[in-house]
Coordinates of C-alpha atoms and ligand atoms in Angstrom, one line a residue:
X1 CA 110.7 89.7 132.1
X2 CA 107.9 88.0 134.2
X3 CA 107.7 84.5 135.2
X4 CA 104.3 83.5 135.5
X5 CA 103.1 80.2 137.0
X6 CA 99.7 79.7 136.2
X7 CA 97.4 80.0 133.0
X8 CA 95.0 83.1 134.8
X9 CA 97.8 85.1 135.5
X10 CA 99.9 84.2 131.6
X11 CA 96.6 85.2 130.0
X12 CA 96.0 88.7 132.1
X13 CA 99.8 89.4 131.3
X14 CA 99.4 88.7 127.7
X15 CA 96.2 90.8 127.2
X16 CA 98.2 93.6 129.4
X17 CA 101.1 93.6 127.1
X18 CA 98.9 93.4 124.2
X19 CA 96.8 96.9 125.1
X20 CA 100.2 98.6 125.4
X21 CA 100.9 98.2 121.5
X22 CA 97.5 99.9 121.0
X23 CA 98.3 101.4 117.4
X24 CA 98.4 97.5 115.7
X25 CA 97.6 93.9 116.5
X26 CA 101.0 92.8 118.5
X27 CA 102.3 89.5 117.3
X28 CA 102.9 86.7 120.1
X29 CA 105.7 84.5 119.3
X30 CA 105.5 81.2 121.6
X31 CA 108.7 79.0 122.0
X32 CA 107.2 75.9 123.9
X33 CA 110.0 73.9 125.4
X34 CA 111.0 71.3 128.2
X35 CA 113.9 73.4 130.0
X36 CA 117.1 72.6 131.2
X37 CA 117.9 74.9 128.2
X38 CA 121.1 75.1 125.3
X39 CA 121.8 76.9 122.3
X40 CA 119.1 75.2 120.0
X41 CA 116.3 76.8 122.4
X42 CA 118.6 80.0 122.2
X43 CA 118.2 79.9 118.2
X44 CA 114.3 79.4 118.5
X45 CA 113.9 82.2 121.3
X46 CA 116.1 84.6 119.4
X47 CA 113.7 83.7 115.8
X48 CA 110.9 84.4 117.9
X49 CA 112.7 87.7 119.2
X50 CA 112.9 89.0 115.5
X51 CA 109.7 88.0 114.5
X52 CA 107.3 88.9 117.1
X53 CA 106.3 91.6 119.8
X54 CA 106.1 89.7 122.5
X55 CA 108.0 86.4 123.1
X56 CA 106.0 84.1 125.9
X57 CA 108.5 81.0 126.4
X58 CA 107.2 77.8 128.1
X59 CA 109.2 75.2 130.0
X60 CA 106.7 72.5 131.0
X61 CA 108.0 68.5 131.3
X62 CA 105.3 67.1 129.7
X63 CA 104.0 63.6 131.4
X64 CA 101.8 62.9 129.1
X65 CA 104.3 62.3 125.9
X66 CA 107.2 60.4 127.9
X67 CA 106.2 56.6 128.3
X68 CA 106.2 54.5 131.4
X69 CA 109.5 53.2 131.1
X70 CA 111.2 56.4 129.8
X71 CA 113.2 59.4 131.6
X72 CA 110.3 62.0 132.7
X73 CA 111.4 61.5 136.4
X74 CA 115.1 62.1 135.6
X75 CA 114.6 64.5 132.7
X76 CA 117.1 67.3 133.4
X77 CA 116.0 70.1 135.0
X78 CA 117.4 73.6 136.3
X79 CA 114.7 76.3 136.5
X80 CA 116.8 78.7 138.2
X81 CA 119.4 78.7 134.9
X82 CA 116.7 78.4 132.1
X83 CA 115.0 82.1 133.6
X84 CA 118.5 83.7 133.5
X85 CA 118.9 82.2 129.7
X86 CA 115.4 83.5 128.7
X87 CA 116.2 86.5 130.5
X88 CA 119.5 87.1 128.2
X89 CA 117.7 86.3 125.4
X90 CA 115.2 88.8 125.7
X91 CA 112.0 86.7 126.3
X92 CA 109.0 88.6 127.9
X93 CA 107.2 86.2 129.9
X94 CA 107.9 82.7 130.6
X95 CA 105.5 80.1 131.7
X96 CA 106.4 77.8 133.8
X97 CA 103.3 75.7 134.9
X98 CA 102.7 73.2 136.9
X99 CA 101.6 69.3 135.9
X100 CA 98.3 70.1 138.3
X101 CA 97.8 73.6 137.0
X102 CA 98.2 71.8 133.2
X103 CA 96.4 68.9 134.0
X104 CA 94.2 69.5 136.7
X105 CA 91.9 66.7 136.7
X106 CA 92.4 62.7 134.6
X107 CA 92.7 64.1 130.8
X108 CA 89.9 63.0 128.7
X109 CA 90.3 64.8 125.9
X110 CA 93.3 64.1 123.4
X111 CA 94.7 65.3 120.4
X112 CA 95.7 62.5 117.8
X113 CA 97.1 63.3 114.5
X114 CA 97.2 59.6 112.8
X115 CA 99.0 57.8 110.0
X116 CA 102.2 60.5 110.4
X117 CA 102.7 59.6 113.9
X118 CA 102.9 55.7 113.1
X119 CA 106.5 55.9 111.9
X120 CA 110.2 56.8 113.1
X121 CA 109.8 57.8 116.6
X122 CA 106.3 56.9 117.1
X123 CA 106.5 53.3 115.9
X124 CA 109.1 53.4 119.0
X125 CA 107.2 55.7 121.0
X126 CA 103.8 54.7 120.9
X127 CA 101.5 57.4 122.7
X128 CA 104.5 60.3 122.5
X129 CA 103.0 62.3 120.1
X130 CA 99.4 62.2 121.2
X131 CA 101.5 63.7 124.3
X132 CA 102.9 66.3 122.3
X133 CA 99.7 67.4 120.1
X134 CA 97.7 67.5 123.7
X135 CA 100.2 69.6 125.0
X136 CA 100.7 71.7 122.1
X137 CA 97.3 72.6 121.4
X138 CA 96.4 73.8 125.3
X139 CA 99.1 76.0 124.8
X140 CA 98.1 77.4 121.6
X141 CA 95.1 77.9 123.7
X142 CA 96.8 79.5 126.1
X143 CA 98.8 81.8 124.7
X144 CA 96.7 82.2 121.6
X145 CA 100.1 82.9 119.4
X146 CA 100.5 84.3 116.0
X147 CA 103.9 82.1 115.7
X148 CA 105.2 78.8 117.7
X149 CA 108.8 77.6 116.9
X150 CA 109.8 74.6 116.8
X151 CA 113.5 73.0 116.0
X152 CA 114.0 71.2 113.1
X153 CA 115.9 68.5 115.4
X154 CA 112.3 67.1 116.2
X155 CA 111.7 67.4 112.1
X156 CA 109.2 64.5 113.0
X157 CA 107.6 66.7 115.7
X158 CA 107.5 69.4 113.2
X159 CA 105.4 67.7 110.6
X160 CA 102.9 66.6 113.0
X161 CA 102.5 70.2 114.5
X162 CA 101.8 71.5 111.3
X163 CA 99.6 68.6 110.2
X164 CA 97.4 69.2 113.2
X165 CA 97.3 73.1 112.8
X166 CA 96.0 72.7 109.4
X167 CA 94.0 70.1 109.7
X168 CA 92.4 72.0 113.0
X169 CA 92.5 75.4 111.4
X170 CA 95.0 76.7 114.4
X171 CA 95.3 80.4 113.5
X172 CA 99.4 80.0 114.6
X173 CA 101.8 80.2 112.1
X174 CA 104.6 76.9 112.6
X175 CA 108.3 78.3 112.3
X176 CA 110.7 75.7 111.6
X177 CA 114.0 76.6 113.0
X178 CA 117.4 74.9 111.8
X179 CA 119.2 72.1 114.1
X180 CA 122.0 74.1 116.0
X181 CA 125.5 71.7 116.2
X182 CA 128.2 71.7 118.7
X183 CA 131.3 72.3 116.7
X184 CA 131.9 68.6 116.3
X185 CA 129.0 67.8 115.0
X186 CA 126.5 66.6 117.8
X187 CA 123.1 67.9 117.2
X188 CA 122.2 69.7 120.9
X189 CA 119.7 68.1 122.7
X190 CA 119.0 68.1 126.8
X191 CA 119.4 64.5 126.6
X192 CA 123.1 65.1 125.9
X193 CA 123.6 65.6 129.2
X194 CA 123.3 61.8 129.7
X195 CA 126.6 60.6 128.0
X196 CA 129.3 59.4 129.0
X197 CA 132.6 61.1 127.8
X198 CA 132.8 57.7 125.7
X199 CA 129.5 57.6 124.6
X200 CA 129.3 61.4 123.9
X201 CA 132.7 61.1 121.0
X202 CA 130.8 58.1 119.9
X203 CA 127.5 59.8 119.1
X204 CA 129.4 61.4 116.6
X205 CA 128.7 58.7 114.0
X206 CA 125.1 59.9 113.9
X207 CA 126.2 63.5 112.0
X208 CA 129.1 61.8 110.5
X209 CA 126.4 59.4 109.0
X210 CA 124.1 62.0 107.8
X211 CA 127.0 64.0 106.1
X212 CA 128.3 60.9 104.6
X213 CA 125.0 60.3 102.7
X214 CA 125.2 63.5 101.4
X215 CA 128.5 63.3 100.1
X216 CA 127.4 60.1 98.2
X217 CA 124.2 62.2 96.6
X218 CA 127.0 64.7 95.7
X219 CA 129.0 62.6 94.2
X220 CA 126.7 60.1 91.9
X221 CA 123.3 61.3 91.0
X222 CA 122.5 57.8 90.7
X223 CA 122.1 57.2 94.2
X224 CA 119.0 55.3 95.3
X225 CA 117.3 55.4 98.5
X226 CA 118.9 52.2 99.6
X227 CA 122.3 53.5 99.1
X228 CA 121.4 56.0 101.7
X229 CA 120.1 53.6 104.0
X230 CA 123.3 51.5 103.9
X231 CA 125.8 54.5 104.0
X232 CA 124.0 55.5 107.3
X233 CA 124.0 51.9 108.9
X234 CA 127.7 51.6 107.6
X235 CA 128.4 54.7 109.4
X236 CA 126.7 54.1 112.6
X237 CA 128.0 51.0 112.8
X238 CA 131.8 51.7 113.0
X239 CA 130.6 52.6 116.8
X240 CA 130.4 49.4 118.6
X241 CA 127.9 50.9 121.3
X242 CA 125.5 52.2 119.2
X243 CA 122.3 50.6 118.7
X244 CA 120.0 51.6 115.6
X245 CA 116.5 52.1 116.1
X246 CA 115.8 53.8 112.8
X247 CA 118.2 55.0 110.0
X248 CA 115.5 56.0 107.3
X249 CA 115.3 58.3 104.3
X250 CA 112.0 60.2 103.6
X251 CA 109.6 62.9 101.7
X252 CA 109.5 65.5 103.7
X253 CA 106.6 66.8 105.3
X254 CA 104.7 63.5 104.9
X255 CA 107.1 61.1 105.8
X256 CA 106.2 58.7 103.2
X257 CA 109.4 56.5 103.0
X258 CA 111.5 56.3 99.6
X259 CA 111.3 53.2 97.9
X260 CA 114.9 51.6 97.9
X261 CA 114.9 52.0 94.3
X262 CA 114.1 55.6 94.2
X263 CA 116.7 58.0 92.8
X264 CA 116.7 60.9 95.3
X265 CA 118.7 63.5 92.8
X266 CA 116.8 66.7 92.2
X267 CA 114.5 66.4 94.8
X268 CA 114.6 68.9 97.8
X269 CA 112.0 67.4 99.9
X270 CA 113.9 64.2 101.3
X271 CA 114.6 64.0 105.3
X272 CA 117.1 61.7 106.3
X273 CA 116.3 60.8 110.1
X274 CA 118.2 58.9 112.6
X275 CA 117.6 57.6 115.8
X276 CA 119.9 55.8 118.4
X277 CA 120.6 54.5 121.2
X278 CA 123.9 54.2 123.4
X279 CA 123.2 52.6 126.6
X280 CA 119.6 54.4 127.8
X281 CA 120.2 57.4 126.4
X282 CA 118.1 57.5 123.1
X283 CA 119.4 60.0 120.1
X284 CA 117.8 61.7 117.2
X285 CA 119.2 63.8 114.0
X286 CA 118.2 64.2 110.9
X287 CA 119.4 66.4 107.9
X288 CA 117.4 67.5 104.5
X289 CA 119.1 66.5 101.9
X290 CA 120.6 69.6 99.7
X291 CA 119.1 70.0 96.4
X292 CA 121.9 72.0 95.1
X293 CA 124.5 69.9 95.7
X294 CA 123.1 67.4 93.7
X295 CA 122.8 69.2 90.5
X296 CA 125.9 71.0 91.1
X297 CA 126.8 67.2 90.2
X298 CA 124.9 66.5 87.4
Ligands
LIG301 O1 110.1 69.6 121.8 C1 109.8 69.7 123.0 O2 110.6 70.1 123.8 C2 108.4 69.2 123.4 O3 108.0 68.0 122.7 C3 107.4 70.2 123.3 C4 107.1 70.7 121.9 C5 107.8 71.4 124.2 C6 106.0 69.7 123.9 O4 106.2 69.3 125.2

């Protein structure tokens, strides 16, 4: 495995690796994270492992997509233990770049998707996902993949990736990859690393939320969009320290949110996405809802 530093070198490397599967086009699978890497990023790097030739990984803390109150100074980092991961996993080359080598000079080109980046984290985040799209797209350009995976836990993140590839005509392929779960629950996340022992067993409402709503679709087909919305405040709210920014329920890929009326039985394209905060440290989750389960019911 090589760790490569700067985007000259990642490109000879690629085009090297490329020649040596002369008999057919070699696939390059690209897993584009932020390091200090768990389990999720294991699940992504060992999709990309099954599905491509070579698997480039990138660990890059992206200023650009953190705002100027939030945690890109204290973002958790450990470079040393993310190459041994990727090396365990199999990965051929990761990237680890600089923020000059990145962004050499003031950006003054940015990527934008619109109305999809208005709502859930980016009514909260304003600028984030410009961030992200920026960032995403140089390394497309970079790396010039065949497939990019991405984890579902971002489902937000997701959509807008694969709004701008098609609406950009990016010759990558976006593979979703399911949210990976400590046992109890806790969707993984870097950002986990933050809790406190209290806070961490009382993040726990956020699945306990999700899988609550689901149990009501189960159980009635008649539930409505605003059932949803209350069973997930309910839930979070038996923790006294957590503090809702969003609880919402979704079509999924657009994000169009579900009139409080709307019945969601049958459908299989509903996202229920959460995010929230105990103390500074800010949480997401989300779950799609599970078509069979409903009619199972009905
Ligand atoms: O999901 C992430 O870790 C980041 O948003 C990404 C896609 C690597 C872009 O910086």
């Amino acid at each position: 495995m090589k760790v490569i530093r700067t985007i000259t070198e990642l490109r000879q490397e690629i085009g090297l690796k490329r020649q040596a599967t002369q008999s057919r086009e070699s696939i390059v699978g690209l897993v584009p994270t932020m390091g200090y890497l768990h389990e999720g990023h294991a699940s992504l790097m060992h999709a990309a492992k099954q599905q491509s030739d070579i698997v480039v990984l990138s660990i890059f803390v992206n200023p650009i997509q953190f705002g100027p109150n939030e945690d890109f100074d204290s973002y958790p980092r450990d470079e040393a233990r993310d190459v041994e991961t990727a090396r365990a996993q199999g990965v051929d080359i990761v990237f680890i770049p600089s923020v000059e080598e990145m962004y050499p000079q003031q950006t003054q080109t940015t990527v934008s998707v619109s109305s999809l980046t208005d709502r859930l984290c980016g009514a909260s985040r304003p600028g984030h996902f410009d961030g992200v799209t920026t960032v995403v797209s140089k390394l497309f350009n970079i790396v010039q993949p065949q497939r990019a995976f991405f984890g579902m836990k971002d489902a937000q993140q997701v959509a807008v990736i694969q709004q701008m590839v098609n609406d950009l005509n990016m010759p990558v392929e976006i593979v979703p990859c399911p949210i990976v779960r400590e046992q109890d629950g806790l969707a993984l996340s870097s950002r986990n690393v933050y809790l406190s022992a209290e806070d961490r067993q009382e993040a726990l409402v956020l699945s306990k939320a999700l899988r609550a709503a689901q149990e009501a679709v189960d159980i009635s087909a008649d539930t409505t969009a605003a059932d949803i919305r209350r069973i997930l405040r309910e839930n979070i709210g038996r923790s006294s320290r957590a503090v809702i920014d969003y609880a919402e329920i979704q079509a999924f890929p657009s994000l169009e949110p579900l009139a409080d009326q709307e019945k969601v039985h049958g459908r299989d394209d509903i996202l229920m996405a959460l995010a929230v905060k105990f103390g500074k440290t800010r949480l997401i989750d989300n779950t799609r809802l599970q078509r069979a389960e409903v009619l199972s019911h009905v």
